[in-house]
Amino acid sequence: MELFDLIQTRRSIRKYTKQKIDRETLEKIATAGLYAPNAGGRQGTKILMIDDADLIEKIGVINANCENRNWNAGVSSDQPSIIDDKTIQSGFYGCQALAMVCIQKRSKTAVNGIGTAFVCAENMVLQACAEGVSSVIVGRAEATFQQPELEGLPEKMGLDPDFMPIVFVCLGYIDGPYPKAKPRNEGRLIFYP
Ligand SMILES: Cc1cc2nc3c(=O)[nH]c(=O)nc-3n(C[C@H](O)[C@H](O)[C@H](O)COP(=O)(O)O)c2cc1C
């Protein structure tokens, strides 16, 4: 698929089958993240990739409940989020692999540090789409690992102690039909002159 078509048809997916993603494909998706633009040329992100579904579920349940989810955002009708459907247990929606994009702790309030993490996540999302793997970006990473049950876990999994997860990318094969692209709101593109 042409990149432009892929960008226009990609959707955030929140229903996954139990099919695993093979290691080679996960490496390719993660490598796309490592090649993302990065502030100051510092390559300031690290990616911690988990493909243990039980552990993903455990972290996902904590992720779903670590901040207030009782607001009515109407995120998605065809791929409901934890805000839309309060019966969803895991903030990672049963995905089979989880990429945690990590940055240095001292960068967590720096716009360039956070921006570097999110462009890394977006590169992974697009590469995943090209591989036929669905995804959704999920937030609340800092709050998730502040919960007592998970304290110190990233370090135990091999992350440098001065790094922290800042955003998640859920990865898996879609369960059900792929949703249609959402139309874009008017007035968001301004040309000058
Ligand atoms: C910074 C960021 C944080 C997001 N956090 C979440 C999240 O915590 N949970 C979730 O289900 N989706 C999350 N999303 C996905 C958005 O809800 C989704 O991109 C948006 O509704 C547009 O839908 P689409 O990606 O299908 O076009 C996040 C997206 C971004 C860019």
PDB file of C-alpha atoms and ligand atoms in Angstrom, residues 9-14 63 74-76 78-83 91 93 118 122 135-140 167-168 178-182 184, ligand 1:
ATOM      1  CA  THR A   9      -6.764   4.287   6.367  1.00  0.00           C
ATOM      2  CA  ARG A  10      -4.921   3.356   9.592  1.00  0.00           C
ATOM      3  CA  ARG A  11      -7.130   3.250  12.691  1.00  0.00           C
ATOM      4  CA  SER A  12      -6.548   2.688  16.383  1.00  0.00           C
ATOM      5  CA  ILE A  13      -7.598  -0.899  17.066  1.00  0.00           C
ATOM      6  CA  ARG A  14      -8.867  -2.073  20.461  1.00  0.00           C
ATOM      7  CA  ASN A  63      -3.158   1.090  33.269  1.00  0.00           C
ATOM      8  CA  GLY A  74     -16.987   9.391  22.875  1.00  0.00           C
ATOM      9  CA  VAL A  75     -13.551   8.297  21.672  1.00  0.00           C
ATOM     10  CA  SER A  76     -14.725   5.646  19.204  1.00  0.00           C
ATOM     11  CA  ASP A  78     -16.516   1.080  16.335  1.00  0.00           C
ATOM     12  CA  GLN A  79     -13.388   0.496  18.472  1.00  0.00           C
ATOM     13  CA  PRO A  80     -14.527   1.514  21.975  1.00  0.00           C
ATOM     14  CA  SER A  81     -11.879   2.704  24.413  1.00  0.00           C
ATOM     15  CA  ILE A  82     -11.810   2.188  28.189  1.00  0.00           C
ATOM     16  CA  ILE A  83     -13.563   5.562  28.447  1.00  0.00           C
ATOM     17  CA  GLY A  91      -6.074  -0.512  28.886  1.00  0.00           C
ATOM     18  CA  TYR A  93      -7.228  -4.327  25.036  1.00  0.00           C
ATOM     19  CA  PHE A 118       5.688  10.115  20.382  1.00  0.00           C
ATOM     20  CA  GLU A 122       4.051   6.895  15.418  1.00  0.00           C
ATOM     21  CA  SER A 135      -2.071  -0.980  16.975  1.00  0.00           C
ATOM     22  CA  VAL A 136      -3.169   1.730  19.339  1.00  0.00           C
ATOM     23  CA  ILE A 137      -1.105   4.311  21.184  1.00  0.00           C
ATOM     24  CA  VAL A 138      -1.892   4.333  24.904  1.00  0.00           C
ATOM     25  CA  GLY A 139      -0.925   6.913  27.511  1.00  0.00           C
ATOM     26  CA  ARG A 140      -0.742   6.995  31.325  1.00  0.00           C
ATOM     27  CA  VAL A 167       3.979   5.953  26.103  1.00  0.00           C
ATOM     28  CA  PHE A 168       2.765   2.502  25.048  1.00  0.00           C
ATOM     29  CA  TYR A 178     -11.162  -3.201  10.042  1.00  0.00           C
ATOM     30  CA  PRO A 179     -13.031   0.067  10.768  1.00  0.00           C
ATOM     31  CA  LYS A 180     -13.451   2.742   8.136  1.00  0.00           C
ATOM     32  CA  ALA A 181     -11.256   5.821   8.094  1.00  0.00           C
ATOM     33  CA  LYS A 182     -12.667   8.752  10.043  1.00  0.00           C
ATOM     34  CA  ARG A 184     -11.253  14.860   8.917  1.00  0.00           C
TER      35      ARG A 184
HETATM   36  C1  LIG B   1      -0.972  10.894  22.596  1.00  0.00           C
HETATM   37  C2  LIG B   1      -2.043   9.858  22.394  1.00  0.00           C
HETATM   38  C3  LIG B   1      -2.523   9.169  23.494  1.00  0.00           C
HETATM   39  C4  LIG B   1      -3.515   8.202  23.309  1.00  0.00           C
HETATM   40  N1  LIG B   1      -3.942   7.501  24.385  1.00  0.00           N
HETATM   41  C5  LIG B   1      -4.866   6.550  24.224  1.00  0.00           C
HETATM   42  C6  LIG B   1      -5.251   5.756  25.340  1.00  0.00           C
HETATM   43  O1  LIG B   1      -4.760   5.907  26.455  1.00  0.00           O
HETATM   44  N2  LIG B   1      -6.172   4.788  25.125  1.00  0.00           N
HETATM   45  C7  LIG B   1      -6.725   4.570  23.893  1.00  0.00           C
HETATM   46  O2  LIG B   1      -7.549   3.658  23.763  1.00  0.00           O
HETATM   47  N3  LIG B   1      -6.378   5.309  22.799  1.00  0.00           N
HETATM   48  C8  LIG B   1      -5.461   6.288  22.951  1.00  0.00           C
HETATM   49  N4  LIG B   1      -5.047   7.011  21.860  1.00  0.00           N
HETATM   50  C9  LIG B   1      -5.626   6.753  20.527  1.00  0.00           C
HETATM   51  C10 LIG B   1      -6.656   7.832  20.143  1.00  0.00           C
HETATM   52  O3  LIG B   1      -7.823   7.671  20.920  1.00  0.00           O
HETATM   53  C11 LIG B   1      -6.975   7.717  18.640  1.00  0.00           C
HETATM   54  O4  LIG B   1      -5.805   7.957  17.900  1.00  0.00           O
HETATM   55  C12 LIG B   1      -8.051   8.731  18.230  1.00  0.00           C
HETATM   56  O5  LIG B   1      -9.283   8.424  18.851  1.00  0.00           O
HETATM   57  C13 LIG B   1      -8.246   8.781  16.711  1.00  0.00           C
HETATM   58  O6  LIG B   1      -8.651   7.504  16.234  1.00  0.00           O
HETATM   59  P1  LIG B   1      -7.847   6.743  15.078  1.00  0.00           P
HETATM   60  O7  LIG B   1      -6.424   6.559  15.564  1.00  0.00           O
HETATM   61  O8  LIG B   1      -8.586   5.446  14.877  1.00  0.00           O
HETATM   62  O9  LIG B   1      -7.907   7.607  13.869  1.00  0.00           O
HETATM   63  C14 LIG B   1      -4.044   7.961  22.010  1.00  0.00           C
HETATM   64  C15 LIG B   1      -3.537   8.662  20.920  1.00  0.00           C
HETATM   65  C16 LIG B   1      -2.529   9.583  21.097  1.00  0.00           C
HETATM   66  C17 LIG B   1      -1.983  10.308  19.896  1.00  0.00           C
END
